[in-house]
Amino acid sequence: MATEQALDPSLPCCRYLLSALLAMEPSECLISHARACGGGSITEQVQQFILDHCLSTPGDFYAPYLKNFLKKLIAQVECDHGCVLDQFYELYAQYITSIKDDSLGKRDSRICKRISFLFPDGCSELQTCPHSRVLTFPLQCSINMLEGDTGCSIWPSSLFLSELILSHPELFSNKLCFEIGSGVGLVGLCLAHVKASKVILSDGDLSTLANMKFNLELNNLNVETGIQRNEDTGSVKCLFLPWESASETQLQDIMPDVVLGADVIYDPVCLPHLVRLLVILLNRKNMDSSCKGLSPNSKHENGEHYRKGATDRSDGIYKSVSNGWNGQPKEAPVAYIACVIRNIETFNYFLSLGDKANLNMEDLTDSLKPMNLLLYMQSYKQADIKLLRITSN
Ligand SMILES: C[S@@+](CC[C@H](N)C(=O)[O-])C[C@H]1O[C@@H](n2cnc3c(N)ncnc32)[C@H](O)[C@@H]1O
């Protein structure tokens, strides 16, 4: 039998298949990518690609997930009357045994997903990852999204904000970026990647915070001191910050240029607290008065984000009102909040609270679109996400 030529791993369909497996997309998604690689069927050539490039280190995967994928793949090839490579049967047999053994012991409820952002040819992002066109972040998550610790799962809006950050780095680079309800920390990793001057992540759940710190370390960011571990990464701080109990002073001390929030609009009980938080974080006047009171021992060790200067509303919009550390005018702080609208009443409640609090909420869903860097993820659709830009009126 003539040997078929090996598949080129740089083909988009091959990159999608590999990325989907690393991100632990559902088996149906992997099967669909595998079919695309083989022009409609999972040929021996595709199977060989999977063995050589996707499963070369099967120990890296969560065993029950891989077992399920192998089972579906074998069933699909058999169903198509194709020929299953022997190695697949062998690997599947190994997993059946190992998982039986495993189930007797204690199961770890955390898994490692690897989220890859795939950049198109000629993208300026190539300057930061010139060789691969792929940026991959390993992230520890909980197995089950509904296990209770919602912050240990990757929610679609954080994928969206990550795409936004990587597509429009100019909105975040050299800025102090502060995220609320940061969950696993993916947005923070992207902010550090585009060189935000400082990244502060926060969450009100302690186990989520511990998991977030773990993920930052996993991606070579130093969390404890906020000092860079190597030159390519920014400093990242993690704060325990429940919206209900965050004090005004604590919030004023942060003085962000950009506030971010992904999938944080879902619990009506929390929304008044969330809006209070935004009002304080986005209010320039608050910040200016708090700056006056900053002691030399203030949290901003290097004085980098100390703002002073008068507000200017001559044209009806706050802009360039304060001076940054280098004397350059600083723009008024802005929040980018991304969300999936699961309950329109909750979303409208958030809008009405924002309106009452004199926040300016602009819907950017149609005007600020990120690149599609996660096309391989069939479980995530950019179109499901709403993007708000919020400023203080
Ligand atoms: C749906 S998850 C989204 C996590 C992450 N932003 C993402 O998109 O993947 C909501 C996050 O907000 C945090 N959160 C919810 N209510 C909060 C509150 N009242 N104070 C602080 N954090 C809160 C949760 O702990 C969780 O990490």
Short mmCIF file of C-alpha atoms and ligand atoms in Angstrom, two decimals:
data_model
loop_
_atom_site.label_atom_id
_atom_site.label_comp_id
_atom_site.label_asym_id
_atom_site.label_seq_id
_atom_site.Cartn_x
_atom_site.Cartn_y
_atom_site.Cartn_z
CA MET A 1 0.00 0.00 0.00
CA ALA A 2 1.36 3.41 -0.95
CA THR A 3 2.06 5.55 2.14
CA GLU A 4 0.08 8.77 2.19
CA GLN A 5 1.91 12.03 2.64
CA ALA A 6 1.81 13.34 6.22
CA LEU A 7 -0.54 16.23 6.94
CA ASP A 8 1.08 19.63 7.25
CA PRO A 9 0.60 20.74 10.89
CA SER A 10 0.55 24.39 9.82
CA LEU A 11 -2.68 23.91 7.84
CA PRO A 12 -5.52 25.82 9.54
CA CYS A 13 -7.62 22.66 9.99
CA CYS A 14 -4.69 20.90 11.70
CA ARG A 15 -4.05 23.88 13.97
CA TYR A 16 -7.75 23.95 14.87
CA LEU A 17 -7.78 20.25 15.72
CA LEU A 18 -4.70 20.47 17.93
CA SER A 19 -5.87 23.68 19.67
CA ALA A 20 -9.33 22.24 20.29
CA LEU A 21 -7.85 19.16 21.92
CA LEU A 22 -5.53 21.24 24.12
CA ALA A 23 -8.45 23.45 25.16
CA MET A 24 -10.50 20.33 25.96
CA GLU A 25 -13.32 21.20 23.59
CA PRO A 26 -16.15 18.63 23.45
CA SER A 27 -15.38 15.43 21.51
CA GLU A 28 -17.94 16.37 18.83
CA CYS A 29 -15.91 19.48 18.09
CA LEU A 30 -12.70 17.43 17.76
CA ILE A 31 -14.41 14.95 15.47
CA SER A 32 -15.66 17.76 13.28
CA HIS A 33 -12.15 19.26 13.01
CA ALA A 34 -10.67 15.82 12.31
CA ARG A 35 -13.19 15.33 9.49
CA ALA A 36 -12.28 18.73 8.05
CA CYS A 37 -8.59 17.69 8.04
CA GLY A 38 -9.45 14.63 5.97
CA GLY A 39 -11.76 16.45 3.54
CA GLY A 40 -14.87 14.93 5.14
CA SER A 41 -13.64 11.73 6.75
CA ILE A 42 -11.11 10.76 9.39
CA THR A 43 -8.58 9.17 7.10
CA GLU A 44 -5.52 7.19 8.21
CA GLN A 45 -3.49 10.27 7.38
CA VAL A 46 -5.58 12.32 9.85
CA GLN A 47 -5.30 9.60 12.48
CA GLN A 48 -1.54 9.58 12.05
CA PHE A 49 -1.50 13.35 12.49
CA ILE A 50 -3.47 12.98 15.72
CA LEU A 51 -1.04 10.38 17.03
CA ASP A 52 2.08 12.31 16.03
CA HIS A 53 1.07 15.85 16.87
CA CYS A 54 -1.86 15.77 19.28
CA LEU A 55 -1.24 12.68 21.42
CA SER A 56 2.54 12.51 21.40
CA THR A 57 2.45 13.13 25.17
CA PRO A 58 -0.90 11.61 26.22
CA GLY A 59 0.08 11.97 29.90
CA ASP A 60 -0.51 15.72 29.53
CA PHE A 61 -4.24 15.16 29.17
CA TYR A 62 -7.00 14.52 31.65
CA ALA A 63 -7.45 10.77 31.21
CA PRO A 64 -11.28 10.55 31.23
CA TYR A 65 -11.44 13.31 28.60
CA LEU A 66 -8.95 11.56 26.32
CA LYS A 67 -10.65 8.22 26.83
CA ASN A 68 -13.96 9.70 25.73
CA PHE A 69 -12.38 11.29 22.67
CA LEU A 70 -10.69 8.02 21.66
CA LYS A 71 -13.97 6.16 22.05
CA LYS A 72 -15.85 8.67 19.85
CA LEU A 73 -13.07 8.75 17.27
CA ILE A 74 -12.92 4.97 16.93
CA ALA A 75 -16.73 4.77 16.72
CA GLN A 76 -16.81 7.48 14.06
CA VAL A 77 -14.17 5.85 11.85
CA GLU A 78 -15.84 2.45 12.19
CA CYS A 79 -19.21 4.00 11.41
CA ASP A 80 -17.73 5.55 8.25
CA HIS A 81 -16.34 2.08 7.31
CA GLY A 82 -12.83 3.47 7.55
CA CYS A 83 -9.75 1.75 8.91
CA VAL A 84 -8.83 2.54 12.52
CA LEU A 85 -5.08 2.56 13.17
CA ASP A 86 -4.09 -0.14 15.68
CA GLN A 87 -2.47 2.40 17.99
CA PHE A 88 -5.89 3.89 18.71
CA TYR A 89 -7.28 0.58 19.91
CA GLU A 90 -4.18 0.05 22.04
CA LEU A 91 -4.34 3.52 23.54
CA TYR A 92 -8.06 3.20 24.25
CA ALA A 93 -7.52 -0.17 25.95
CA GLN A 94 -4.84 1.41 28.16
CA TYR A 95 -7.22 4.17 29.19
CA ILE A 96 -10.04 1.79 30.03
CA THR A 97 -7.71 0.04 32.47
CA SER A 98 -6.06 3.11 33.92
CA ILE A 99 -9.31 4.96 34.52
CA LYS A 100 -10.85 1.97 36.28
CA ASP A 101 -7.84 1.96 38.61
CA ASP A 102 -7.98 5.70 38.99
CA SER A 103 -11.61 5.70 40.04
CA LEU A 104 -10.69 3.69 43.13
CA GLY A 105 -8.49 6.50 44.34
CA LYS A 106 -9.13 10.16 44.95
CA ARG A 107 -10.06 12.08 41.80
CA ASP A 108 -8.60 15.53 41.31
CA SER A 109 -11.37 17.98 40.50
CA ARG A 110 -9.02 20.34 38.64
CA ILE A 111 -7.84 20.01 35.06
CA CYS A 112 -5.44 21.95 32.87
CA LYS A 113 -6.88 23.48 29.72
CA ARG A 114 -4.54 25.12 27.26
CA ILE A 115 -6.15 28.07 25.50
CA SER A 116 -4.45 28.93 22.20
CA PHE A 117 -5.02 32.20 20.37
CA LEU A 118 -4.36 31.62 16.67
CA PHE A 119 -3.22 34.73 14.84
CA PRO A 120 -3.78 35.21 11.12
CA ASP A 121 -0.89 35.71 8.70
CA GLY A 122 0.56 39.20 8.65
CA CYS A 123 -0.97 40.16 11.98
CA SER A 124 0.95 42.77 13.97
CA GLU A 125 0.75 40.37 16.90
CA LEU A 126 3.46 38.46 15.06
CA GLN A 127 5.93 40.91 16.53
CA THR A 128 5.31 39.43 19.98
CA CYS A 129 5.15 35.79 18.93
CA PRO A 130 6.99 35.87 15.60
CA HIS A 131 7.70 32.18 15.15
CA SER A 132 4.48 30.43 15.89
CA ARG A 133 1.46 32.68 15.26
CA VAL A 134 0.09 30.93 18.34
CA LEU A 135 -0.13 32.21 21.88
CA THR A 136 -1.01 29.48 24.38
CA PHE A 137 -1.86 29.84 28.07
CA PRO A 138 -2.21 26.77 30.31
CA LEU A 139 -4.97 27.31 32.86
CA GLN A 140 -6.04 25.21 35.79
CA CYS A 141 -9.84 25.03 35.87
CA SER A 142 -12.45 23.00 37.68
CA ILE A 143 -13.87 20.02 35.83
CA ASN A 144 -17.45 21.02 36.26
CA MET A 145 -18.55 24.57 35.58
CA LEU A 146 -21.48 24.20 37.96
CA GLU A 147 -19.49 22.75 40.84
CA GLY A 148 -19.96 25.92 42.84
CA ASP A 149 -16.73 27.78 42.30
CA THR A 150 -17.85 29.62 39.14
CA GLY A 151 -14.58 31.53 39.09
CA CYS A 152 -12.61 28.38 38.36
CA SER A 153 -14.17 27.95 34.93
CA ILE A 154 -13.41 29.89 31.77
CA TRP A 155 -16.51 31.89 30.83
CA PRO A 156 -17.13 33.05 27.26
CA SER A 157 -16.82 36.75 28.03
CA SER A 158 -13.27 36.32 29.28
CA LEU A 159 -12.43 34.66 25.95
CA PHE A 160 -14.00 37.67 24.25
CA LEU A 161 -12.11 40.22 26.37
CA SER A 162 -8.90 38.28 25.75
CA GLU A 163 -9.48 38.49 21.99
CA LEU A 164 -10.23 42.19 22.38
CA ILE A 165 -7.01 42.83 24.29
CA LEU A 166 -4.90 40.91 21.79
CA SER A 167 -6.66 42.57 18.82
CA HIS A 168 -6.48 46.11 20.21
CA PRO A 169 -3.39 46.18 22.42
CA GLU A 170 -3.22 49.97 22.10
CA LEU A 171 -6.25 50.25 24.42
CA PHE A 172 -4.42 48.46 27.24
CA SER A 173 -0.64 48.72 26.71
CA ASN A 174 1.14 51.01 29.17
CA LYS A 175 -2.05 51.38 31.20
CA LEU A 176 -2.95 50.34 34.70
CA CYS A 177 -5.58 47.69 34.10
CA PHE A 178 -7.80 46.45 36.89
CA GLU A 179 -10.15 43.50 36.51
CA ILE A 180 -13.09 42.62 38.73
CA GLY A 181 -14.30 39.02 39.11
CA SER A 182 -11.18 37.76 37.34
CA GLY A 183 -11.87 34.03 37.70
CA VAL A 184 -9.06 31.88 36.29
CA GLY A 185 -6.97 34.92 35.29
CA LEU A 186 -6.98 34.60 31.50
CA VAL A 187 -7.75 38.29 30.89
CA GLY A 188 -4.85 39.22 33.19
CA LEU A 189 -2.47 37.00 31.22
CA CYS A 190 -3.47 38.74 28.00
CA LEU A 191 -3.07 42.16 29.62
CA ALA A 192 0.42 41.23 30.78
CA HIS A 193 1.18 39.93 27.28
CA VAL A 194 0.32 43.28 25.65
CA LYS A 195 2.39 45.02 28.32
CA ALA A 196 -0.13 46.82 30.45
CA SER A 197 1.97 48.95 32.82
CA LYS A 198 0.38 47.15 35.72
CA VAL A 199 -2.23 44.42 35.97
CA ILE A 200 -4.38 44.10 39.07
CA LEU A 201 -6.78 41.17 39.18
CA SER A 202 -9.42 40.65 41.82
CA ASP A 203 -12.09 38.28 42.97
CA GLY A 204 -14.38 37.89 45.94
CA ASP A 205 -13.97 34.15 46.22
CA LEU A 206 -10.89 32.87 48.04
CA SER A 207 -10.61 29.51 46.27
CA THR A 208 -10.91 31.31 42.93
CA LEU A 209 -8.18 33.71 43.99
CA ALA A 210 -5.88 30.83 44.95
CA ASN A 211 -6.53 29.16 41.61
CA MET A 212 -5.90 32.45 39.77
CA LYS A 213 -2.55 32.89 41.50
CA PHE A 214 -1.65 29.33 40.60
CA ASN A 215 -2.42 30.09 36.95
CA LEU A 216 -0.34 33.26 36.91
CA GLU A 217 2.62 31.32 38.33
CA LEU A 218 1.98 28.56 35.81
CA ASN A 219 2.43 31.19 33.11
CA ASN A 220 5.65 32.53 34.63
CA LEU A 221 4.24 35.67 36.16
CA ASN A 222 5.34 36.63 39.62
CA VAL A 223 2.30 37.21 41.77
CA GLU A 224 3.63 37.79 45.27
CA THR A 225 5.77 40.84 44.74
CA GLY A 226 4.42 42.13 41.47
CA ILE A 227 8.00 42.20 40.21
CA GLN A 228 8.75 40.89 36.76
CA ARG A 229 10.31 37.46 36.65
CA ASN A 230 11.60 37.99 33.15
CA GLU A 231 11.59 40.90 30.78
CA ASP A 232 8.76 39.70 28.59
CA THR A 233 6.13 39.67 31.28
CA GLY A 234 4.38 42.41 33.23
CA SER A 235 3.74 42.53 36.91
CA VAL A 236 0.45 41.15 38.18
CA LYS A 237 -1.22 41.65 41.53
CA CYS A 238 -4.16 39.67 42.89
CA LEU A 239 -6.61 41.23 45.34
CA PHE A 240 -9.32 39.67 47.44
CA LEU A 241 -12.10 42.10 46.64
CA PRO A 242 -15.74 41.26 47.38
CA TRP A 243 -17.80 44.05 45.82
CA GLU A 244 -20.06 44.28 48.86
CA SER A 245 -17.31 45.07 51.34
CA ALA A 246 -14.69 46.87 49.23
CA SER A 247 -14.12 50.20 50.93
CA GLU A 248 -14.12 53.49 49.06
CA THR A 249 -10.53 54.17 50.06
CA GLN A 250 -9.42 50.74 48.91
CA LEU A 251 -11.02 51.34 45.52
CA GLN A 252 -9.75 54.90 45.17
CA ASP A 253 -6.22 53.69 45.85
CA ILE A 254 -6.30 51.49 42.77
CA MET A 255 -6.62 54.41 40.33
CA PRO A 256 -7.02 52.36 37.16
CA ASP A 257 -6.81 53.61 33.61
CA VAL A 258 -8.92 50.69 32.45
CA VAL A 259 -11.38 48.55 34.40
CA LEU A 260 -12.39 45.19 32.94
CA GLY A 261 -15.11 42.72 33.81
CA ALA A 262 -16.13 39.51 32.07
CA ASP A 263 -19.43 37.79 32.80
CA VAL A 264 -19.96 39.69 36.03
CA ILE A 265 -23.55 40.79 35.33
CA TYR A 266 -25.67 37.83 36.39
CA ASP A 267 -26.68 38.08 40.03
CA PRO A 268 -29.19 40.92 40.65
CA VAL A 269 -28.29 40.96 44.34
CA CYS A 270 -24.68 41.87 43.54
CA LEU A 271 -25.42 44.50 40.91
CA PRO A 272 -25.89 47.56 43.18
CA HIS A 273 -22.49 46.75 44.70
CA LEU A 274 -20.92 46.30 41.28
CA VAL A 275 -22.27 49.67 40.13
CA ARG A 276 -21.02 51.37 43.31
CA LEU A 277 -17.60 49.92 42.57
CA LEU A 278 -17.63 51.23 39.00
CA VAL A 279 -18.73 54.69 40.12
CA ILE A 280 -15.79 54.97 42.51
CA LEU A 281 -13.24 53.46 40.13
CA LEU A 282 -14.29 55.63 37.19
CA ASN A 283 -14.78 58.89 39.04
CA ARG A 284 -11.83 61.11 38.32
CA LYS A 285 -12.76 63.64 41.00
CA ASN A 286 -12.71 60.93 43.65
CA MET A 287 -9.32 59.88 42.48
CA ASP A 288 -7.92 63.36 42.45
CA SER A 289 -9.05 63.98 46.01
CA SER A 290 -7.67 60.64 47.09
CA CYS A 291 -4.34 61.45 45.43
CA LYS A 292 -4.03 64.51 47.64
CA GLY A 293 -4.17 62.25 50.65
CA LEU A 294 -1.67 59.71 49.38
CA SER A 295 1.12 59.12 51.83
CA PRO A 296 4.67 58.29 50.78
CA ASN A 297 3.87 54.73 51.84
CA SER A 298 0.95 54.51 49.47
CA LYS A 299 0.33 51.23 47.63
CA HIS A 300 1.69 52.73 44.41
CA GLU A 301 5.28 52.33 45.32
CA ASN A 302 6.79 54.05 42.32
CA GLY A 303 4.25 56.83 42.11
CA GLU A 304 3.67 55.79 38.53
CA HIS A 305 -0.06 56.28 38.63
CA TYR A 306 -0.25 59.33 40.82
CA ARG A 307 -2.65 61.68 39.09
CA LYS A 308 -3.04 65.38 39.59
CA GLY A 309 -4.57 68.13 37.57
CA ALA A 310 -7.92 69.73 37.10
CA THR A 311 -10.96 68.29 35.44
CA ASP A 312 -11.87 69.80 32.10
CA ARG A 313 -15.42 69.49 30.87
CA SER A 314 -15.38 72.34 28.41
CA ASP A 315 -16.63 70.11 25.57
CA GLY A 316 -18.97 68.09 27.73
CA ILE A 317 -16.64 65.11 27.99
CA TYR A 318 -13.99 64.47 30.56
CA LYS A 319 -10.69 64.02 28.83
CA SER A 320 -7.00 64.35 29.46
CA VAL A 321 -7.69 65.84 32.80
CA SER A 322 -4.88 64.61 34.96
CA ASN A 323 -1.17 64.31 34.67
CA GLY A 324 0.55 60.96 34.78
CA TRP A 325 3.92 60.22 36.30
CA ASN A 326 5.71 61.56 33.23
CA GLY A 327 3.69 64.76 33.06
CA GLN A 328 1.70 63.51 30.06
CA PRO A 329 -2.05 64.10 30.21
CA LYS A 330 -3.94 61.00 31.35
CA GLU A 331 -7.22 60.03 29.80
CA ALA A 332 -10.28 59.53 31.96
CA PRO A 333 -10.65 55.94 33.18
CA VAL A 334 -12.86 53.65 31.17
CA ALA A 335 -14.44 50.25 31.86
CA TYR A 336 -14.95 47.46 29.34
CA ILE A 337 -17.59 45.05 30.53
CA ALA A 338 -18.34 41.99 28.42
CA CYS A 339 -21.27 39.73 29.13
CA VAL A 340 -23.58 37.09 27.79
CA ILE A 341 -27.15 38.20 28.36
CA ARG A 342 -28.74 35.19 30.02
CA ASN A 343 -31.57 37.13 31.63
CA ILE A 344 -32.59 40.37 29.95
CA GLU A 345 -34.25 41.68 33.13
CA THR A 346 -30.98 41.36 35.05
CA PHE A 347 -29.11 43.11 32.26
CA ASN A 348 -31.66 45.94 32.10
CA TYR A 349 -31.50 46.27 35.87
CA PHE A 350 -27.74 46.78 35.57
CA LEU A 351 -28.30 49.46 32.90
CA SER A 352 -30.88 51.26 35.03
CA LEU A 353 -28.60 51.21 38.08
CA GLY A 354 -25.77 52.60 35.97
CA ASP A 355 -28.04 55.31 34.62
CA LYS A 356 -29.15 56.34 38.10
CA ALA A 357 -25.53 56.43 39.21
CA ASN A 358 -24.74 58.78 36.32
CA LEU A 359 -22.57 56.31 34.44
CA ASN A 360 -22.35 56.59 30.69
CA MET A 361 -22.91 53.12 29.19
CA GLU A 362 -22.09 52.79 25.51
CA ASP A 363 -22.87 49.62 23.61
CA LEU A 364 -19.77 48.80 21.54
CA THR A 365 -20.91 45.36 20.43
CA ASP A 366 -21.13 46.35 16.79
CA SER A 367 -18.39 48.95 16.67
CA LEU A 368 -15.41 47.41 18.49
CA LYS A 369 -15.02 43.89 17.24
CA PRO A 370 -11.98 41.77 18.10
CA MET A 371 -10.30 39.42 15.65
CA ASN A 372 -11.51 35.84 15.68
CA LEU A 373 -8.55 34.17 17.36
CA LEU A 374 -10.48 31.19 18.72
CA LEU A 375 -12.16 29.91 15.57
CA TYR A 376 -11.45 26.32 16.60
CA MET A 377 -13.68 26.65 19.67
CA GLN A 378 -17.12 25.55 18.69
CA SER A 379 -18.34 26.06 22.25
CA TYR A 380 -17.67 29.82 22.05
CA LYS A 381 -19.21 32.38 19.71
CA GLN A 382 -18.19 36.04 19.64
CA ALA A 383 -21.71 36.92 18.52
CA ASP A 384 -23.10 35.81 21.91
CA ILE A 385 -21.22 38.56 23.73
CA LYS A 386 -22.27 42.11 24.44
CA LEU A 387 -19.58 44.72 25.03
CA LEU A 388 -20.19 47.85 27.09
CA ARG A 389 -17.86 50.79 27.44
CA ILE A 390 -18.57 52.61 30.67
CA THR A 391 -17.34 56.00 31.75
CA SER A 392 -18.27 58.48 34.46
CA ASN A 393 -20.66 61.15 33.21
C1 LIG B 1 -19.19 33.99 35.96
S1 LIG B 1 -17.68 34.12 36.75
C2 LIG B 1 -16.67 34.92 35.51
C3 LIG B 1 -15.21 34.69 35.75
C4 LIG B 1 -14.30 35.30 34.69
N1 LIG B 1 -14.43 36.73 34.65
C5 LIG B 1 -14.59 34.72 33.33
O1 LIG B 1 -15.28 35.39 32.53
O2 LIG B 1 -14.14 33.60 33.06
C6 LIG B 1 -17.96 35.49 37.88
C7 LIG B 1 -16.75 35.83 38.73
O3 LIG B 1 -17.07 36.97 39.52
C8 LIG B 1 -16.76 36.68 40.88
N2 LIG B 1 -17.79 37.36 41.69
C9 LIG B 1 -19.11 37.15 41.67
N3 LIG B 1 -19.74 37.91 42.56
C10 LIG B 1 -18.78 38.63 43.19
C11 LIG B 1 -18.79 39.61 44.22
N4 LIG B 1 -19.92 39.98 44.77
N5 LIG B 1 -17.62 40.14 44.60
C12 LIG B 1 -16.46 39.77 43.99
N6 LIG B 1 -16.38 38.85 43.03
C13 LIG B 1 -17.52 38.29 42.63
C14 LIG B 1 -16.85 35.18 41.01
O4 LIG B 1 -16.09 34.68 42.09
C15 LIG B 1 -16.33 34.73 39.67
O5 LIG B 1 -14.93 34.61 39.66
#
